[in-house]
XYZ file of C-alpha atoms in Angstrom:
601
model
C 30.436 -1.637 -19.704
C 29.721 -5.889 -19.433
C 25.830 -5.538 -18.040
C 26.630 -8.155 -15.267
C 29.498 -6.035 -13.844
C 27.122 -3.300 -14.111
C 24.219 -5.300 -12.532
C 26.700 -6.314 -9.634
C 28.040 -2.708 -9.210
C 24.616 -1.561 -8.310
C 23.492 -4.170 -6.411
C 26.584 -3.436 -4.046
C 26.265 -0.270 -4.047
C 22.531 -0.354 -3.198
C 22.506 -2.825 -0.003
C 25.876 -0.567 1.287
C 23.690 2.468 1.566
C 20.537 0.420 2.586
C 22.618 -1.602 5.466
C 24.136 1.793 6.369
C 20.630 3.533 6.936
C 18.849 0.415 8.793
C 21.974 -0.344 10.852
C 21.276 2.685 12.828
C 17.697 2.162 12.987
C 15.818 0.355 15.853
C 13.766 -2.598 14.809
C 10.580 -1.899 16.048
C 10.142 1.609 14.014
C 11.357 0.126 11.062
C 8.780 -3.135 11.420
C 6.461 -0.029 12.355
C 6.556 1.687 9.315
C 6.117 -1.347 7.261
C 3.236 -2.318 9.475
C 1.348 1.180 8.586
C 2.626 0.489 4.693
C 0.644 -2.247 4.759
C -2.357 -1.330 6.588
C -2.782 1.757 4.334
C -2.228 -0.327 1.352
C -4.949 -2.218 2.636
C -7.533 -0.356 3.636
C -7.427 2.683 1.268
C -8.703 2.960 -2.321
C -6.486 6.115 -3.219
C -2.872 4.393 -2.010
C -0.502 5.668 -4.919
C 2.540 3.698 -3.684
C 5.525 4.737 -5.171
C 7.370 1.250 -4.712
C 7.801 -0.533 -7.818
C 7.041 -4.261 -6.544
C 6.133 -3.732 -2.573
C 5.554 -7.625 -2.226
C 9.236 -8.384 -2.567
C 10.977 -4.906 -1.880
C 9.161 -4.549 2.125
C 10.625 -8.602 2.813
C 14.001 -7.921 0.951
C 14.395 -4.680 3.561
C 13.105 -6.333 6.522
C 15.846 -9.296 5.223
C 18.931 -6.763 5.313
C 17.392 -5.157 8.412
C 17.341 -8.526 10.229
C 20.725 -9.796 9.167
C 22.270 -7.151 11.213
C 22.777 -6.209 14.924
C 20.082 -3.741 16.884
C 22.689 -0.911 17.595
C 23.147 0.403 21.198
C 21.860 3.471 20.687
C 19.077 3.190 18.292
C 17.516 5.799 16.110
C 13.999 6.461 15.271
C 12.879 5.396 11.727
C 11.153 7.815 10.319
C 9.304 9.022 7.423
C 12.739 10.770 6.159
C 14.538 7.535 6.533
C 11.077 5.727 5.053
C 11.616 7.594 1.298
C 15.291 7.228 1.637
C 14.766 3.419 1.762
C 12.118 3.404 -1.036
C 14.625 5.373 -3.446
C 17.103 2.565 -2.806
C 14.642 -0.068 -3.352
C 13.300 0.937 -6.284
C 17.123 1.258 -7.675
C 17.441 -2.314 -6.549
C 14.785 -3.993 -8.534
C 15.426 -1.824 -11.039
C 18.945 -2.542 -11.768
C 18.072 -5.993 -13.657
C 16.558 -4.560 -16.563
C 20.269 -3.598 -17.924
C 20.411 -7.726 -18.562
C 17.637 -7.145 -21.440
C 18.599 -3.823 -22.826
C 20.728 -3.360 -25.742
C 24.383 -1.535 -25.498
C 24.528 1.740 -27.755
C 26.823 -0.276 -30.135
C 24.367 -3.066 -30.295
C 21.223 -1.165 -31.532
C 20.017 -1.835 -35.271
C 22.665 -4.646 -35.095
C 20.679 -7.345 -33.205
C 18.389 -10.302 -35.061
C 14.760 -10.550 -34.284
C 15.600 -13.352 -32.250
C 17.620 -11.655 -30.264
C 14.707 -9.426 -29.452
C 11.987 -12.369 -28.846
C 14.416 -13.811 -26.609
C 14.814 -10.910 -24.038
C 11.763 -9.683 -24.285
C 10.283 -13.285 -23.120
C 13.373 -13.868 -20.208
C 12.707 -10.056 -19.157
C 8.777 -10.754 -18.388
C 9.069 -13.744 -16.866
C 12.017 -13.125 -14.875
C 10.867 -9.667 -13.483
C 7.608 -11.406 -12.872
C 8.915 -14.360 -11.031
C 11.252 -11.833 -8.746
C 9.072 -9.443 -8.071
C 5.687 -10.180 -7.818
C 4.144 -12.355 -4.850
C 1.380 -14.485 -4.472
C -1.448 -12.078 -5.183
C -4.054 -13.190 -3.082
C -5.900 -11.879 -0.515
C -5.967 -13.602 3.275
C -9.105 -15.306 2.985
C -7.795 -17.012 0.089
C -4.661 -18.086 1.339
C -6.031 -19.339 4.149
C -8.326 -21.407 1.731
C -5.679 -22.214 0.062
C -4.031 -23.969 2.953
C -7.170 -25.661 4.047
C -6.710 -27.122 0.674
C -4.032 -28.250 0.118
C -2.099 -28.246 3.204
C -4.780 -29.851 5.747
C -5.240 -32.916 4.222
C -1.338 -33.956 5.033
C -1.596 -32.787 8.752
C 0.100 -35.610 10.124
C 3.278 -35.268 8.482
C 3.739 -32.049 8.391
C 3.312 -32.429 12.275
C 5.864 -35.059 12.247
C 8.232 -33.025 10.162
C 7.436 -29.365 12.093
C 6.023 -30.319 15.112
C 3.222 -28.382 14.574
C 0.148 -29.327 11.791
C -0.879 -26.893 9.244
C -4.486 -26.524 10.989
C -2.701 -26.182 14.697
C -0.498 -23.416 12.836
C -3.287 -21.943 10.855
C -5.318 -21.648 14.071
C -2.290 -19.411 15.663
C -2.142 -17.451 12.459
C -5.840 -16.466 12.754
C -5.497 -16.125 16.768
C -2.708 -13.152 15.909
C -4.907 -11.694 13.564
C -7.754 -11.229 15.514
C -5.690 -9.923 18.345
C -4.442 -7.033 15.819
C -7.492 -6.626 14.035
C -9.150 -5.792 17.909
C -5.946 -3.248 18.561
C -7.091 -1.868 14.917
C -10.669 -1.718 15.619
C -9.422 -0.271 18.975
C -7.868 2.483 17.552
C -9.950 3.333 14.669
C -12.944 3.308 17.421
C -10.897 5.774 19.491
C -9.610 7.866 16.217
C -12.998 8.564 15.733
C -14.373 9.427 19.017
C -11.706 12.194 19.583
C -13.259 13.771 15.999
C -16.366 13.798 17.772
C -16.029 14.943 20.958
C -13.080 17.977 20.910
C -13.942 18.928 24.540
C -12.137 15.069 25.306
C -9.210 15.440 22.972
C -6.573 15.441 25.226
C -7.638 11.888 26.767
C -8.655 10.624 23.349
C -4.843 11.820 21.812
C -3.470 10.026 24.689
C -5.284 7.139 24.061
C -4.997 6.848 20.396
C -1.068 7.180 20.863
C -0.930 4.430 23.035
C -2.936 2.212 20.406
C -0.706 3.267 17.781
C 2.271 1.677 20.011
C 1.141 -1.302 20.153
C -0.141 -2.157 16.874
C 1.354 -4.629 15.336
C 2.655 -6.125 18.331
C 2.318 -9.711 19.805
C 2.656 -10.886 23.152
C 3.771 -13.931 23.545
C 3.102 -15.358 26.989
C -0.652 -14.401 25.692
C 0.013 -16.397 22.857
C 1.692 -19.302 24.641
C -1.168 -19.234 27.555
C -3.576 -19.658 24.263
C -2.071 -22.550 22.646
C 0.478 -23.998 25.504
C 2.798 -26.253 23.689
C 2.843 -25.617 20.374
C 2.909 -21.608 20.487
C 7.113 -22.396 20.905
C 6.958 -24.684 18.479
C 5.289 -22.064 15.548
C 7.313 -19.411 16.999
C 10.349 -21.482 16.664
C 9.343 -22.256 12.593
C 7.505 -18.659 11.689
C 9.946 -15.713 13.727
C 13.200 -14.450 13.989
C 15.486 -11.747 15.817
C 17.495 -9.457 14.448
C 20.937 -10.599 13.812
C 19.842 -14.094 13.365
C 19.128 -13.867 9.542
C 22.208 -14.846 7.063
C 23.075 -12.026 4.819
C 21.327 -11.274 1.779
C 23.516 -10.127 -1.126
C 21.142 -9.905 -4.281
C 17.368 -8.778 -4.558
C 16.345 -12.045 -6.297
C 16.970 -14.457 -2.760
C 14.331 -15.170 -0.557
C 13.757 -12.969 2.265
C 13.556 -14.907 5.476
C 10.944 -12.367 6.117
C 8.840 -14.519 3.887
C 9.371 -17.602 5.592
C 9.396 -16.227 8.825
C 7.634 -13.231 9.749
C 7.198 -12.517 12.981
C 9.790 -10.779 14.123
C 11.043 -11.146 18.248
C 11.499 -7.346 19.555
C 12.213 -8.925 22.910
C 11.395 -12.078 24.527
C 7.948 -11.419 25.461
C 7.251 -9.345 22.187
C 7.276 -9.790 18.067
C 6.051 -7.340 15.879
C 4.014 -8.763 12.846
C 4.422 -6.361 9.984
C 1.896 -8.049 7.663
C -0.533 -10.584 8.632
C -1.128 -11.435 4.970
C 2.909 -12.391 5.138
C 2.020 -14.513 8.117
C -0.684 -16.998 6.830
C 1.620 -16.551 2.875
C 4.433 -18.184 5.255
C 2.757 -20.976 6.487
C 1.511 -22.063 2.952
C 5.211 -21.332 1.703
C 6.659 -23.352 4.585
C 4.467 -26.269 4.427
C 4.453 -26.624 0.698
C 8.320 -26.964 0.902
C 8.113 -29.525 3.900
C 5.764 -31.516 1.640
C 8.126 -31.163 -1.332
C 10.779 -32.249 0.467
C 9.285 -35.345 2.134
C 8.361 -38.989 1.578
C 5.305 -37.283 1.145
C 6.396 -35.669 -2.187
C 4.061 -38.028 -4.991
C 1.095 -38.150 -3.158
C 1.118 -34.426 -2.277
C 2.034 -33.810 -5.669
C -1.098 -35.645 -6.793
C -3.227 -34.514 -3.974
C -2.810 -30.803 -5.403
C -3.342 -31.613 -8.969
C -6.853 -32.905 -7.933
C -7.603 -30.363 -5.429
C -7.219 -27.671 -8.133
C -9.275 -29.682 -10.679
C -12.077 -29.256 -8.017
C -11.236 -25.634 -7.477
C -11.718 -25.186 -11.508
C -15.107 -26.688 -11.267
C -16.616 -24.710 -8.382
C -14.927 -21.141 -9.390
C -16.476 -21.862 -12.740
C -19.853 -22.173 -11.867
C -20.935 -18.937 -10.567
C -20.034 -17.970 -14.652
C -22.981 -20.020 -15.915
C -26.633 -20.188 -15.581
C -28.377 -22.898 -13.698
C -29.281 -25.015 -17.658
C -25.303 -25.542 -18.000
C -24.222 -29.197 -18.432
C -20.706 -29.901 -16.680
C -18.964 -32.660 -16.539
C -15.566 -33.544 -14.444
C -12.624 -36.364 -15.233
C -14.150 -37.097 -18.317
C -12.382 -39.151 -21.833
C -13.132 -38.940 -25.264
C -12.768 -42.422 -25.784
C -14.232 -45.865 -23.494
C -11.028 -46.650 -23.063
C -9.516 -43.722 -21.128
C -8.203 -41.555 -24.204
C -7.751 -38.397 -24.289
C -8.653 -36.772 -20.670
C -10.264 -33.928 -19.650
C -10.561 -32.409 -16.317
C -14.081 -29.924 -16.687
C -16.129 -29.457 -19.696
C -19.372 -27.439 -19.429
C -21.535 -26.251 -21.775
C -24.079 -23.060 -21.428
C -25.661 -20.751 -23.400
C -23.626 -20.050 -26.334
C -20.740 -21.335 -25.134
C -18.398 -25.077 -24.844
C -16.021 -24.249 -21.965
C -12.764 -26.900 -22.701
C -11.350 -26.780 -19.088
C -8.024 -28.132 -18.252
C -6.131 -27.811 -14.937
C -2.646 -27.140 -14.783
C -0.776 -26.661 -10.843
C 2.920 -26.838 -11.785
C 4.052 -23.851 -10.255
C 6.518 -21.341 -12.942
C 9.663 -22.122 -12.728
C 13.016 -20.339 -11.749
C 14.401 -17.804 -14.507
C 17.828 -17.646 -15.013
C 19.747 -14.382 -14.919
C 21.405 -15.037 -18.381
C 18.649 -14.629 -21.297
C 19.384 -16.834 -23.566
C 19.271 -19.905 -20.575
C 16.229 -18.752 -19.374
C 14.272 -18.341 -22.895
C 15.208 -22.154 -23.125
C 14.352 -23.296 -20.038
C 10.816 -21.142 -19.924
C 10.293 -22.676 -23.384
C 10.579 -26.282 -22.226
C 8.394 -25.598 -19.175
C 6.171 -24.377 -21.138
C 6.026 -27.107 -23.419
C 6.054 -29.508 -21.054
C 3.136 -31.956 -20.278
C 1.963 -30.250 -16.715
C 2.484 -27.210 -18.856
C 0.405 -24.280 -20.798
C 1.213 -25.804 -24.441
C 0.180 -29.227 -22.992
C -3.460 -27.852 -21.963
C -3.961 -26.136 -24.737
C -3.422 -28.944 -27.013
C -5.837 -31.147 -24.957
C -8.251 -28.590 -25.120
C -8.024 -27.575 -28.916
C -8.563 -31.158 -29.699
C -12.330 -31.222 -28.876
C -12.248 -27.327 -30.343
C -11.382 -28.456 -33.712
C -13.769 -31.707 -33.658
C -16.625 -29.213 -32.910
C -15.671 -26.158 -35.409
C -15.185 -29.434 -38.027
C -19.182 -30.471 -37.247
C -17.970 -33.968 -35.590
C -19.795 -35.034 -32.508
C -17.671 -35.750 -29.394
C -18.708 -37.922 -26.592
C -17.693 -37.743 -23.221
C -17.103 -41.237 -21.363
C -16.658 -41.549 -17.738
C -13.461 -43.430 -15.592
C -15.608 -46.583 -16.077
C -16.106 -46.231 -19.894
C -19.944 -45.586 -19.723
C -21.200 -42.603 -22.157
C -21.979 -39.462 -20.094
C -22.740 -36.883 -22.477
C -21.756 -35.515 -25.475
C -20.994 -32.276 -27.335
C -23.024 -31.667 -30.444
C -21.845 -29.108 -33.247
C -23.782 -26.200 -33.012
C -22.151 -22.941 -34.611
C -24.501 -20.455 -32.273
C -21.797 -21.683 -29.588
C -17.850 -20.741 -29.285
C -15.618 -23.433 -28.471
C -12.835 -21.969 -25.920
C -10.162 -24.104 -24.430
C -9.571 -22.822 -21.249
C -6.186 -23.641 -18.440
C -6.393 -22.833 -15.360
C -3.620 -22.520 -13.251
C -2.363 -22.948 -9.451
C -0.112 -19.899 -9.955
C 0.708 -16.669 -11.500
C 2.313 -17.240 -14.409
C 2.728 -13.338 -15.925
C 2.719 -12.314 -19.143
C 3.590 -16.012 -20.143
C -0.162 -16.722 -19.821
C -1.821 -13.080 -20.454
C 0.232 -12.859 -23.708
C 0.045 -16.069 -25.262
C 1.621 -14.762 -28.655
C 5.681 -15.117 -26.787
C 5.052 -18.878 -26.664
C 2.280 -20.467 -27.415
C 2.614 -22.693 -30.799
C -0.463 -22.949 -33.037
C -1.623 -23.343 -36.743
C -2.850 -19.876 -37.875
C -5.875 -20.709 -38.209
C -6.758 -22.191 -34.385
C -7.958 -19.726 -31.790
C -5.798 -18.756 -28.280
C -7.488 -20.487 -25.583
C -7.851 -18.609 -21.973
C -5.349 -19.065 -19.317
C -6.224 -18.017 -16.215
C -4.464 -18.744 -12.520
C -7.311 -19.850 -10.048
C -7.197 -16.839 -7.547
C -7.827 -14.322 -10.457
C -10.709 -16.756 -11.871
C -12.109 -16.663 -7.975
C -11.920 -12.790 -8.147
C -13.408 -12.753 -11.282
C -15.920 -15.313 -10.182
C -17.053 -13.107 -7.343
C -17.294 -9.756 -9.478
C -19.771 -12.004 -11.955
C -21.619 -12.835 -9.006
C -21.903 -9.172 -7.752
C -22.932 -7.493 -10.727
C -25.059 -10.093 -11.906
C -23.652 -11.242 -14.981
C -23.649 -14.680 -16.717
C -22.584 -16.869 -19.893
C -23.643 -13.849 -21.859
C -21.029 -11.551 -20.669
C -18.660 -14.760 -20.069
C -19.119 -15.413 -23.945
C -18.467 -11.772 -25.010
C -15.056 -11.774 -22.842
C -13.603 -14.978 -23.851
C -14.384 -13.688 -27.787
C -12.314 -10.732 -28.051
C -10.015 -11.604 -24.735
C -8.514 -14.435 -26.913
C -7.573 -11.897 -29.884
C -5.634 -9.679 -27.837
C -2.803 -11.733 -27.635
C 0.369 -9.524 -29.605
C -2.034 -7.124 -29.347
C -2.690 -6.201 -26.014
C 0.145 -6.421 -23.210
C -0.441 -6.646 -19.432
C 0.725 -9.464 -17.040
C -2.271 -9.469 -14.765
C -5.327 -10.576 -16.521
C -7.261 -8.640 -13.787
C -6.346 -5.679 -15.627
C -7.990 -7.314 -19.111
C -11.178 -8.273 -17.216
C -10.815 -4.404 -15.532
C -10.633 -2.662 -19.034
C -13.790 -5.074 -20.265
C -15.745 -3.862 -17.025
C -15.282 -0.345 -17.266
C -15.952 0.211 -21.412
C -17.970 -3.165 -21.799
C -15.845 -4.792 -24.761
C -12.510 -4.651 -25.841
C -13.589 -2.992 -29.208
C -11.025 -0.095 -29.193
C -8.329 -2.201 -28.075
C -9.218 -4.722 -31.533
C -9.871 -2.204 -33.773
C -6.594 0.140 -32.415
C -4.105 0.917 -35.205
C -1.574 0.412 -32.693
C 1.081 -2.198 -33.084
C 0.394 -2.669 -29.232
C -0.915 -1.137 -26.712
C 0.168 -1.383 -22.622
C -3.153 -1.570 -20.291
C -3.163 0.789 -17.653
C -2.476 -0.996 -14.414
C -5.134 1.015 -12.511
C -7.776 -1.170 -14.245
C -7.620 -4.066 -12.149
C -8.359 -1.590 -8.639
C -11.550 -2.421 -9.741
C -11.281 -5.826 -7.881
C -9.457 -4.480 -5.087
C -12.308 -2.083 -4.732
C -14.907 -5.057 -4.880
C -12.898 -6.633 -1.879
C -12.793 -3.751 0.083
C -16.509 -3.332 -0.256
C -17.307 -7.069 0.206
C -14.449 -7.621 2.988
C -13.356 -5.000 4.916
C -16.725 -2.628 4.593
C -15.785 -0.195 2.106
C -18.246 1.705 -0.111
C -19.946 -0.157 -2.483
C -19.103 -0.583 -6.582
C -20.639 0.937 -9.291
C -19.954 -0.317 -12.661
C -20.446 2.582 -15.148
C -18.935 1.821 -18.282
C -17.172 4.609 -20.152
C -15.180 4.804 -23.650
C -11.810 4.351 -23.004
C -9.337 6.832 -24.165
C -5.873 5.690 -25.526
C -2.489 7.421 -24.508
C 0.453 7.226 -26.851
C 3.319 6.185 -24.673
C 5.971 7.347 -27.103
C 4.792 10.864 -27.499
C 4.231 11.301 -23.748
C 7.501 10.209 -22.618
C 8.373 13.053 -24.706
C 6.403 15.603 -23.513
C 6.250 14.982 -19.956
C 2.818 14.773 -19.895
C 0.000 12.799 -21.179
C -0.580 12.292 -24.589
C -4.457 10.976 -25.401
C -5.335 9.834 -29.130
C -8.032 7.849 -31.367
C -7.679 4.643 -32.473
C -6.554 5.928 -35.029
C -3.214 7.581 -33.353
C -4.601 11.309 -33.991
C -3.835 13.546 -30.946
C -6.843 14.988 -28.908
C -6.828 18.681 -28.213
C -4.949 19.425 -25.226
C -6.700 20.862 -22.389
C -5.748 21.295 -18.745
C -7.451 18.234 -16.897
C -8.674 18.824 -13.270
C -7.518 16.715 -11.230
C -10.424 16.020 -9.326
C -12.067 14.903 -12.795
C -12.472 11.407 -13.410
C -9.301 9.936 -15.515
C -9.459 10.256 -19.294
C -7.762 6.704 -19.756
C -11.362 5.349 -18.660
C -9.825 3.391 -15.225
C -12.603 5.087 -13.239
C -9.759 6.900 -10.853
C -9.570 10.372 -10.431
C -7.016 11.864 -12.768
C -4.913 12.728 -9.818
C -5.371 9.096 -8.843
C -4.614 7.365 -12.203
C -2.705 9.223 -14.786
C -1.753 12.183 -13.202
C -0.383 11.086 -9.707
C 2.886 12.400 -10.112
C 2.468 15.423 -11.312
């Protein structure tokens, strides 16, 4: 069967089943279940989410819900319905894999370029459509203030409300919902401690659960007279108002309108993060379609340069020399956004604010589009070439003078074999595997080193971790020196998986020395940064860094035997033993076995 036709049939079948499931349920009960999912995921380090891509699957679920009408006699959306919905969602979002898998007839007959095209297209496609903005509320708020607030006048003219005003409303809603959650937690705590008042406490707990996620619109209007109505018109939606959604890859109306109106006086907010992200999405989309487009793009580029400068400082010592907006010649040739010199390091940093392009569904067309965008002036290839000019000069023993915009020499880089020169590309958005595995698309001479490509949100998370653990330029040098050797050797679409591995094990030695052609990093490694965020911002437990020896798993043999097969760097299996569910997972992620490799056993 034609892969495209097979995909269409799978999606049509899954959507029909999902619409049938949601069509009988109340809007309130579906929204409340999604709210509970978000709260549990945000506050629980032990959350084992069976959804493949919750950041996109839940908005898709709600888009399907909102495209239908409220039933006359709605039923409650409960645990059984939630389990069915998750199963359907995973089938729908997995269906696209058929576009990239050869048929039985094609196996063994396809050229290496066929596989390369599909590897690049598949990774980019799945990342683009299956992942949302991986940022905390604090980081989204910071981005709104940096990128949108300077354009308050333009946004107010276009939307009837400025970014600063809309942000104040989002924060008010967030505070209201957080107070409800705090009250519920206090009530639940009291119930456990005061068993003699169980009945009274249980009743209050139940009432609190019913109120969680609800936004009272009259209170919102009273707090923000005049603009609350404009805000709701831009960022809320009622069931039956949404267009029919046909594909998981379509943008969900919920992503731009995350307040779901339940009645004339109540709305439901399934996710606080989605509320702030919607403001960012709508604001940027509005500016890109406005007469202020060019001004916004210039501002966006400059803002990212400033962010990159601010976020790199926590990695460096007080002795570091840092320049921004400098050139290699007095007549302003070969600009560099940030240049930093510290103990053992030259960092040549280029900021690229252009977002990833949307890949086509057709793998061959998608590859050409992705490759061309990668090589464009605002792409990662260009950032590499800019930084690599200085890397080559320093390795050749040349002195590199640096000039400001007026042609004045402000510094110079002198060759020093004790210092590692590294090109760094800081992107504003997450490019997934195209950034973490540069062997896919980057063109370079064999004698040249790979750069380090990191998005600004991951860089901020890394900077926070570096400061928390008391690390500095020595650890950064070791990380970069080994990290740039992993392209084409280790695979993950998340830079924080690489960083988590390095922090848990102290180096990448086992990856570099392993005889395997390719190692897939356990996605649980990035959980270290989730745990750190919970501690620093949500009152979670302290995070300790107990470095362990990593253990490798043979994926093929594990799939065949239906249980983890752990091996050494030579590929030899370890003697099999039963692993206790509460023991540390042998993979070295720092999690208990039952929360990691044994989660589905």
